Coordinates of C-alpha atoms and ligand atoms in Angstrom, one line a residue:
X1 CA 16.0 -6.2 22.9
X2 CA 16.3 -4.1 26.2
X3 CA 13.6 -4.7 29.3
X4 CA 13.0 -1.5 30.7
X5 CA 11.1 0.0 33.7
X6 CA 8.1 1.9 34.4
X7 CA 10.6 5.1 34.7
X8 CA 12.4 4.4 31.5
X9 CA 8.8 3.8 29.7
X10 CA 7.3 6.8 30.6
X11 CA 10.4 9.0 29.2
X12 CA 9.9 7.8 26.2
X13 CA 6.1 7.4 26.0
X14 CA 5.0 9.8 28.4
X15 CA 0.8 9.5 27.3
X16 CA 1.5 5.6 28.3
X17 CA -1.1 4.4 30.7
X18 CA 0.0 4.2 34.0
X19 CA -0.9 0.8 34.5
X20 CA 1.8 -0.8 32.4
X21 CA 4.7 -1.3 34.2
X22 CA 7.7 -2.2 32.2
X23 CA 8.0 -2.8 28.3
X24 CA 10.4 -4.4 26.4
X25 CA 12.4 -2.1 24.1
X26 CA 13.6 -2.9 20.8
X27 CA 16.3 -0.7 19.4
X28 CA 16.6 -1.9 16.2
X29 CA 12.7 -1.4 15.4
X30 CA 11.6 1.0 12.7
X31 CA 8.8 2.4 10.8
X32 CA 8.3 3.4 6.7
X33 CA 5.6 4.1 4.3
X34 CA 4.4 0.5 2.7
X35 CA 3.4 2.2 -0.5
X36 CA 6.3 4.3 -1.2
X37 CA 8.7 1.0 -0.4
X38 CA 6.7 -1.2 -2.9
X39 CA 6.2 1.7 -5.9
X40 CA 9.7 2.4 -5.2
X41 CA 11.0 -1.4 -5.9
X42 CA 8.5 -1.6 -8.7
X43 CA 10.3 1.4 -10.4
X44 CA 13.6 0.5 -9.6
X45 CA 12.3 -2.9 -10.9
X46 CA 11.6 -1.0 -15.1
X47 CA 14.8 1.0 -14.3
X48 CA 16.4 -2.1 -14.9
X49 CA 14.6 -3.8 -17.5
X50 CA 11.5 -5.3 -15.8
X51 CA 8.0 -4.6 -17.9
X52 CA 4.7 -3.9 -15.3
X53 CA 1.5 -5.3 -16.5
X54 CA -1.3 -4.3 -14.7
X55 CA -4.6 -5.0 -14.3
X56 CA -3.9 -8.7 -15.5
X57 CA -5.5 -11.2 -13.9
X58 CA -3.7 -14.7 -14.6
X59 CA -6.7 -16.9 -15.7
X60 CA -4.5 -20.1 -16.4
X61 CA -1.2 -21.7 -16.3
X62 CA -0.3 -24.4 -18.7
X63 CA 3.5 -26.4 -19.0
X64 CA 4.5 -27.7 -22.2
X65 CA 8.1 -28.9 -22.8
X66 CA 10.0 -27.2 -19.8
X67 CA 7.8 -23.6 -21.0
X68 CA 5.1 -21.9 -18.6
X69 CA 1.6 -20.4 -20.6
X70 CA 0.2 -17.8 -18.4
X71 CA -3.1 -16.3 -19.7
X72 CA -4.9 -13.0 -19.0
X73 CA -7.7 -11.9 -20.9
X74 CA -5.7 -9.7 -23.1
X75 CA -2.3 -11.5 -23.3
X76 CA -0.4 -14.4 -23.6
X77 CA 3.3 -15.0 -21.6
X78 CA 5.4 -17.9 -21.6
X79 CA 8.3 -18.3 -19.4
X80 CA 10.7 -20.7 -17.8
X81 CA 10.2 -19.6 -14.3
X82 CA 7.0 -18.9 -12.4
X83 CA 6.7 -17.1 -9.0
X84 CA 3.9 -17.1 -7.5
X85 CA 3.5 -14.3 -5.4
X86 CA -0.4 -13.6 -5.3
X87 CA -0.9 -13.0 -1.8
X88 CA -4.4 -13.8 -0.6
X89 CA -5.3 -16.0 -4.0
X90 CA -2.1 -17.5 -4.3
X91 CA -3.4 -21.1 -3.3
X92 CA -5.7 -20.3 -6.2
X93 CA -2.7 -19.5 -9.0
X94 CA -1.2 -23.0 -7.1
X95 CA -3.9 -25.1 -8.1
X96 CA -4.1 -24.3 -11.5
X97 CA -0.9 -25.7 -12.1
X98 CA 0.5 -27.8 -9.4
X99 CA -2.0 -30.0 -6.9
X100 CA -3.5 -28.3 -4.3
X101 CA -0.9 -28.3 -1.4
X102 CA -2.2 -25.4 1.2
X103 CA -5.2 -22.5 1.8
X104 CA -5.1 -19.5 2.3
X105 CA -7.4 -17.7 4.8
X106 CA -7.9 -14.2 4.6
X107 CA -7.2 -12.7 7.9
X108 CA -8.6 -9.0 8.3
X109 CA -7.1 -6.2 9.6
X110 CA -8.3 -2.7 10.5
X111 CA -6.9 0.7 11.1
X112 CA -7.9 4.0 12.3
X113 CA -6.1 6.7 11.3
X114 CA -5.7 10.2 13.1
X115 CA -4.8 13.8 11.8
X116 CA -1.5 15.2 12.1
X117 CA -2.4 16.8 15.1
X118 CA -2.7 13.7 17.0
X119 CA 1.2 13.0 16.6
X120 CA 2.4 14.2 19.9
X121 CA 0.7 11.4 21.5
X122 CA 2.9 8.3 20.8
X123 CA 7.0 8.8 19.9
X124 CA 7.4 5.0 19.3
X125 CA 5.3 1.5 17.7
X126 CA 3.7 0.7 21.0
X127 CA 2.6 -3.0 21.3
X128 CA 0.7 -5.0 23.8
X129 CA 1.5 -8.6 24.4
X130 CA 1.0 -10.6 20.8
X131 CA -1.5 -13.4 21.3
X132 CA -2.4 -16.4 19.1
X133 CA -3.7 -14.1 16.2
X134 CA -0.7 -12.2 15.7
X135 CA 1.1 -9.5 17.4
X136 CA -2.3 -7.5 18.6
X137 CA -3.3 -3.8 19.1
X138 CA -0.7 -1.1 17.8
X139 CA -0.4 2.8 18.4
X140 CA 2.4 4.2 16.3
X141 CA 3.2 7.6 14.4
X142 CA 3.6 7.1 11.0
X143 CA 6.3 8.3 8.5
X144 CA 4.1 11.2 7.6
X145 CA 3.3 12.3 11.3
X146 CA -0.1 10.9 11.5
X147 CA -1.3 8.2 14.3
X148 CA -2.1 4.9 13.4
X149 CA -4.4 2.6 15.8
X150 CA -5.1 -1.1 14.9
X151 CA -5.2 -3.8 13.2
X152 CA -7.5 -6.4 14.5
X153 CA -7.2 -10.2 13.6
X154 CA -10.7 -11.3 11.7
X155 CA -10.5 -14.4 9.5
X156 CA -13.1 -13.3 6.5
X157 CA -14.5 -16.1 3.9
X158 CA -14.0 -13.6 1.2
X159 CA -11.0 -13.0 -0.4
X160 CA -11.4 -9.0 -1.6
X161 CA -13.6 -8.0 2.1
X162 CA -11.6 -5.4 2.3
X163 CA -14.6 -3.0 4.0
X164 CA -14.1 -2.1 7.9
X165 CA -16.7 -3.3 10.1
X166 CA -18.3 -1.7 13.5
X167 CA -17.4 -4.6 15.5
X168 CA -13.5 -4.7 14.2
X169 CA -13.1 -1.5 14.7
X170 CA -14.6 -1.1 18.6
X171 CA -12.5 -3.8 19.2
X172 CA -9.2 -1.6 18.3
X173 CA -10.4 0.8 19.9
X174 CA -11.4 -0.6 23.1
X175 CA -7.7 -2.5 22.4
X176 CA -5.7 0.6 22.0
X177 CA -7.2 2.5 24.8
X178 CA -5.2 0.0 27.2
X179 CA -2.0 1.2 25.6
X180 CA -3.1 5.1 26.2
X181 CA -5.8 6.0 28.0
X182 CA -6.4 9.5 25.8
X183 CA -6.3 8.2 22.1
X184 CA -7.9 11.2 20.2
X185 CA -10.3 9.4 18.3
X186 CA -12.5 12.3 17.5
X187 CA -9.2 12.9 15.5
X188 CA -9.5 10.3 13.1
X189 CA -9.3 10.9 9.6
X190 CA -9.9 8.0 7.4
X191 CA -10.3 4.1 8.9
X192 CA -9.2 1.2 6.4
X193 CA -8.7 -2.1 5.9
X194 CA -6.3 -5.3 4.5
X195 CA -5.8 -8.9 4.4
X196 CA -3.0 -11.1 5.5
X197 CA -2.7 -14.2 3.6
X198 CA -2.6 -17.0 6.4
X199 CA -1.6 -20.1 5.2
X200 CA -3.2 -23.0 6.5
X201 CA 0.1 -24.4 7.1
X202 CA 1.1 -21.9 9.4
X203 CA 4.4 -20.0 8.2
X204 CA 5.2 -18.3 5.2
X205 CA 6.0 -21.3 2.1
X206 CA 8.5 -20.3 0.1
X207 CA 9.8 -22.8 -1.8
X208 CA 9.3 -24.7 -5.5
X209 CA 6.6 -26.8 -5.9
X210 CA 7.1 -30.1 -5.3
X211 CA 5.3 -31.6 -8.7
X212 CA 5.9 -28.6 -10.8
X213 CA 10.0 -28.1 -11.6
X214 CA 10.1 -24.2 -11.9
X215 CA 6.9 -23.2 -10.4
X216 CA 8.0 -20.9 -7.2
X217 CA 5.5 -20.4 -4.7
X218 CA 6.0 -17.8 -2.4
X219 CA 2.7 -17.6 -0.7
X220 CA 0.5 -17.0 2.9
X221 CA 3.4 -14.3 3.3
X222 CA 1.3 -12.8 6.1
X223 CA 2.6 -10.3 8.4
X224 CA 5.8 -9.2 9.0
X225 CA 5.7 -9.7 5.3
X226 CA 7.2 -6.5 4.3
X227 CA 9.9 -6.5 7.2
X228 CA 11.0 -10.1 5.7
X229 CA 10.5 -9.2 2.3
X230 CA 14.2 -8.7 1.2
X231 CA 15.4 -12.1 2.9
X232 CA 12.5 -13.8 1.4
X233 CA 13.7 -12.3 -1.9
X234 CA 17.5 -13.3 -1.6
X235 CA 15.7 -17.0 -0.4
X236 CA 13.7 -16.6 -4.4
X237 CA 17.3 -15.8 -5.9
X238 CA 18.8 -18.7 -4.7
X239 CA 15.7 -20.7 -5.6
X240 CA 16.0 -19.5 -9.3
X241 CA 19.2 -19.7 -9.5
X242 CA 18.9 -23.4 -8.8
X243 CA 16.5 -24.2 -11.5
X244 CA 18.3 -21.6 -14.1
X245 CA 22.0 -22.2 -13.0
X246 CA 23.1 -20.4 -16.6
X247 CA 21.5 -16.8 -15.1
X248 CA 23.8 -14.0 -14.4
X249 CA 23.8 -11.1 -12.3
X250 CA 22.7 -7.8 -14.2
X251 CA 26.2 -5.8 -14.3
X252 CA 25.0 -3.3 -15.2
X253 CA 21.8 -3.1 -12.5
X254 CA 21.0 0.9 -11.5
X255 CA 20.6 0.7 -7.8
X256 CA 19.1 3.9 -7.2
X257 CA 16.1 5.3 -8.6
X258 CA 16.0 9.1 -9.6
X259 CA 14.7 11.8 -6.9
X260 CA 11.3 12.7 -6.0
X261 CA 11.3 16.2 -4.6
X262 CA 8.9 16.7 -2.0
X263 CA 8.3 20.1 -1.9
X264 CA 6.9 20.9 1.7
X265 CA 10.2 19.1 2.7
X266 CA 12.7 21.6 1.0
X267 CA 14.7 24.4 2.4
X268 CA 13.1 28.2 1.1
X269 CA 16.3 28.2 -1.2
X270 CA 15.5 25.0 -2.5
X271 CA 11.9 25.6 -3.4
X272 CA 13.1 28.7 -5.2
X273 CA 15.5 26.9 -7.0
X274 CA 13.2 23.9 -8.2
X275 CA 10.5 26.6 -9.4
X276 CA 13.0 27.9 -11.3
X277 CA 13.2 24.5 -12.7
X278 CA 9.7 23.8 -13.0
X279 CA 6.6 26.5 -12.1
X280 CA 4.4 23.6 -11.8
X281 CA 6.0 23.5 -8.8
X282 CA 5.0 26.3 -7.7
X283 CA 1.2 25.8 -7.8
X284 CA -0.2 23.5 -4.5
X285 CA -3.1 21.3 -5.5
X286 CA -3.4 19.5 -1.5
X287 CA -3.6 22.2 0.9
X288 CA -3.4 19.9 3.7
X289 CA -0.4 18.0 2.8
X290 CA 1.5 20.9 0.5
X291 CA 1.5 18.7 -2.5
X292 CA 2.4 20.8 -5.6
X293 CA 1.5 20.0 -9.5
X294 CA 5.0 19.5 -9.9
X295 CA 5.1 16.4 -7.4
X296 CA 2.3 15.0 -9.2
X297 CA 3.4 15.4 -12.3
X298 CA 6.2 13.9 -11.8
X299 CA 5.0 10.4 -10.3
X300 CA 2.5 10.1 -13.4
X301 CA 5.6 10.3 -15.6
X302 CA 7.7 8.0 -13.7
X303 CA 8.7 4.3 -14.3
X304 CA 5.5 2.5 -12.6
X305 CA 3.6 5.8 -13.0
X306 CA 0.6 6.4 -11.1
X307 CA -2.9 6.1 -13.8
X308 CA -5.4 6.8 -10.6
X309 CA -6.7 9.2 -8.3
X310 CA -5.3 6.6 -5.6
X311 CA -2.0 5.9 -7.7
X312 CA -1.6 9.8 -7.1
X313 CA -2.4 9.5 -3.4
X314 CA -0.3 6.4 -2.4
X315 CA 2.9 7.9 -4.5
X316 CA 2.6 11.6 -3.2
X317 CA -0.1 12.1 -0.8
X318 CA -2.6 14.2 -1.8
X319 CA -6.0 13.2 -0.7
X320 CA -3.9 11.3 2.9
X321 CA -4.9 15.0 4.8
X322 CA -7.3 15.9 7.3
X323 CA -10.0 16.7 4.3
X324 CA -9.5 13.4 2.5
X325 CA -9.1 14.3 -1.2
X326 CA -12.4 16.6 -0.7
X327 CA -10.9 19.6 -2.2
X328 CA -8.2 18.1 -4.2
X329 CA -9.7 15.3 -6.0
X330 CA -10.9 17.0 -9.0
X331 CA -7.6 19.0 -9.7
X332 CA -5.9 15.8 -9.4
X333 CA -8.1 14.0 -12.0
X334 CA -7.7 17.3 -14.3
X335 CA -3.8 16.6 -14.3
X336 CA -4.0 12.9 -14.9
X337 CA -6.6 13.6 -17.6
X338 CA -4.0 16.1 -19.2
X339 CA -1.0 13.9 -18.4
X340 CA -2.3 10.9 -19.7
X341 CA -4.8 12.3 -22.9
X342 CA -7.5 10.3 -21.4
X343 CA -11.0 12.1 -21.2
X344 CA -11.7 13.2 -17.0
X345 CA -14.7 10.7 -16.7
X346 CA -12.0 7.6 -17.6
X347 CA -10.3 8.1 -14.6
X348 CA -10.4 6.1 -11.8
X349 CA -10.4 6.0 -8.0
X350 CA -8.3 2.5 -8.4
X351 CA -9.4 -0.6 -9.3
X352 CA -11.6 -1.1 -12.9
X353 CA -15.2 0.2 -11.9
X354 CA -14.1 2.7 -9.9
X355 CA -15.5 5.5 -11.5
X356 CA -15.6 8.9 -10.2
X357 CA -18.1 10.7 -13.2
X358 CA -20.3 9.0 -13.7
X359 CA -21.5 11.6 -16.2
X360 CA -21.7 15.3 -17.5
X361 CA -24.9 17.4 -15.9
X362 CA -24.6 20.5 -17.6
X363 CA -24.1 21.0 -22.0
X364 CA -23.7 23.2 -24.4
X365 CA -27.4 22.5 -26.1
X366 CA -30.2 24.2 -25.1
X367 CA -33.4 22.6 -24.1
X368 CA -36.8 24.0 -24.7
X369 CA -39.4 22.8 -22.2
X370 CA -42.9 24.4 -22.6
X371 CA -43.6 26.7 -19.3
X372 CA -45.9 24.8 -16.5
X373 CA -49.3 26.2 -16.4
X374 CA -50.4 26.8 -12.7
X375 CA -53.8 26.0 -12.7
Ligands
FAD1 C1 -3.7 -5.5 8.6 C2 -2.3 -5.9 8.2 C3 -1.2 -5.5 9.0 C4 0.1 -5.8 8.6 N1 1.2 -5.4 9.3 C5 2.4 -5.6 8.9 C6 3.5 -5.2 9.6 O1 3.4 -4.4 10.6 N2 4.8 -5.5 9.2 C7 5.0 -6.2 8.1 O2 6.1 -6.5 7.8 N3 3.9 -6.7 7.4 C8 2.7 -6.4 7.7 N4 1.6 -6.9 7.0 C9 1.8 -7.9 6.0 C10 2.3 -7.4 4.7 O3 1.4 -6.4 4.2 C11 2.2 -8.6 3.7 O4 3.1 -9.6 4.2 C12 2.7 -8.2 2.3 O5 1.9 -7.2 1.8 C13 2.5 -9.5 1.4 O6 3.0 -9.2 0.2 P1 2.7 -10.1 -1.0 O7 3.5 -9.5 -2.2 O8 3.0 -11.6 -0.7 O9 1.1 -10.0 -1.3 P2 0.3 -8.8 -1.8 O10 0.9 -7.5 -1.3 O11 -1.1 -9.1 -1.3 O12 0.4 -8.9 -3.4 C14 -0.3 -9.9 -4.1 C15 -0.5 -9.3 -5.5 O13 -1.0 -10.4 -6.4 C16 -2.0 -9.9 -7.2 N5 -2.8 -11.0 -7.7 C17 -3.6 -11.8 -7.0 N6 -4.3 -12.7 -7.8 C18 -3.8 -12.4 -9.0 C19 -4.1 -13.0 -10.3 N7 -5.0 -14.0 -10.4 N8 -3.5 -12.5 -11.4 C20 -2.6 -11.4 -11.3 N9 -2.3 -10.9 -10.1 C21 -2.9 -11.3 -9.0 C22 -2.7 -8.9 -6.3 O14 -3.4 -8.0 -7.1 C23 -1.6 -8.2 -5.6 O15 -1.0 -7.1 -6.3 C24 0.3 -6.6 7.4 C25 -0.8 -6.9 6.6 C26 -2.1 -6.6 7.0 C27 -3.3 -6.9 6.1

């Protein structure tokens, strides 16, 4: 960590209000895309052996002779081990096993995010001064080259109020104008938000239950979750290996997982060479982003393959662009429809209900109606 002057400050952020006087500077500070890291280690994870269930909401745990019962609606797992790693409900996986030893209160955040366009504006994540919610108001570019404003700190009594608010968000802006004075606003392009898990304890607990041998909880992993996420999981190795002393390191573990082109991102030479390969690269379904059929293809088909219009979006980006997924959407659903041999009005947005058709407007029957008389 560096302090630097007002001098210094405004060579690198040159937008930065004039008012601030000084920052301090860390070097070592980076950004990356959240989705890409955690699709990318849930691949990685069935590279090597690890089987994904989704959509399987643990409904009880049971322990009978040293073995775990986890039920879903659909399926039955025992195991030796249990991690609990449930983010905002993870108190509630805690207490259906082991007595209730923390809360978790949902602690909203919310975003704006601006077009491309916007990314001249901001070189570096710009902080203020954190406070006693957290680490406050940020303006940073993101990996793709868009401009990301927020979050604020709300705690919510609801565990899935995930919907952005008027109030939240004047407050980030109101917030980020004292970093830079011109934020584009009118620029923005989509506004979300998310929950940290805050435990009522105060720091992240990671660590096995005290009354339940072999039940892991590694819960209220609020933010800078993702920054500490590989030290928290080298803290869960050592914890299992503890309880299972006889487990071995996979020799035989693949490291890397295999190469996503992304088209707007190669050379001329190289785009020629991978529509040699494949013509469905050739074919752009997102204008705004440059996302080719290839692309999406390609991260249906994958380990921890997308089933979703936003599975699609968070693995390869169509839909993140200035027009949202307006003019992309349907294609989209068309190639996970073909992909996946599922009929188009089973696809979702994400979650189960999400829906997109509803149902068809036009067939192939003819209706008679009898002509209106106009009296
Ligand atoms: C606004 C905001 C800003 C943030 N900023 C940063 C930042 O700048 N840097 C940083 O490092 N971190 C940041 N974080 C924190 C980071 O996102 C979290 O620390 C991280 O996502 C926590 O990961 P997790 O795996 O513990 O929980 P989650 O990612 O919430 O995963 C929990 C999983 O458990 C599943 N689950 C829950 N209940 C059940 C059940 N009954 N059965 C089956 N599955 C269940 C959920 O579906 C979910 O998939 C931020 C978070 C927010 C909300």
């Amino acid at each position: 960590m560096e302090l630097i002057n007002q001098e210094q400050l405004r060579n690198f952020e040159p937008q930065i209000n004039p008012a601030a006087t000084g920052a301090l500077y860390a070097k070592t500070a980076g950004i990356i895309s959240p989705w890409e890291l955690a699709i990318a280690l849930a691949e990685n994870a069935m590279d090597n052996g690890v089987k994904l269930f989704l959509n399987s909401v643990v409904q009880s745990i049971h322990k009978e002779n040293s073995v775990f019962t986890v039920k879903t609606a659909t399926s039955v797992f025992r195991s030796k081990i249990i991690i609990n790693a449930a983010g905002v409900q993870a108190a509630k996986i805690n207490d259906m096993i082991a007595r209730p030893a923390f809360k978790i209160i949902p602690r909203r955040g919310e975003y704006y995010v601006l077009d491309k366009t916007a990314s001249g504006m901001v070189h570096h994540v710009v902080f203020q001064p954190p406070g006693k919610l957290g680490k406050g108001v940020l303006i940073t570019p993101t990996v793709h080259g868009n401009v990301l404003v927020g979050p604020n700190s709300d705690s919510v009594p609801d565990d899935e109020a995930i919907e952005t608010t008027a109030a939240g968000l004047d407050y980030v802006r109101q917030k980020g104008l004292r970093s830079f004075q011109n934020i584009p606003f009118h620029k923005t392009i989509n506004i979300f938000a998310g929950l940290r898990a805050e435990p009522d304890t105060g720091d992240f607990i990671i660590a096995e239950s005290p009354d339940v041998k072999g039940f892991i909880n590694v819960a209220g992993i609020k933010s800078p979750g993702l920054s500490a996420s590989p030290a928290i999981a080298e803290l869960v190795v050592e914890l299992v290996d503890g309880i299972l002393p006889s487990l071995k390191p996979n020799t035989d573990f693949i490291a890397h997982r295999r190469k996503a082109y992304h088209f707007a991102e190669l050379s001329n030479a190289e785009k020629t060479a991978l529509i040699n390969i494949d013509p469905r690269y050739a074919r752009i379904v997102c204008r705004c982003e440059n996302i080719t059929e290839g692309e999406i293809v390609d991260a249906i088909h994958r380990n921890a393959g997308a089933t979703t219009v936003d599975g699609i979006k968070r693995r390869v980006r169509p839909g993140m662009g200035r027009c949202q997924g307006g003019f992309c959407m349907p294609r989209v659903m068309e190639i996970l429809a073909r992909e996946l041999n599922r009929d188009m009005a089973s696809i979702l947005k994400d979650r189960p209900g999400s829906q997109i058709i509803t149902g068809t407007t036009k067939t192939n029957s003819v209706v008679e109606y009898e002509e209106a008389t106009i009296a």
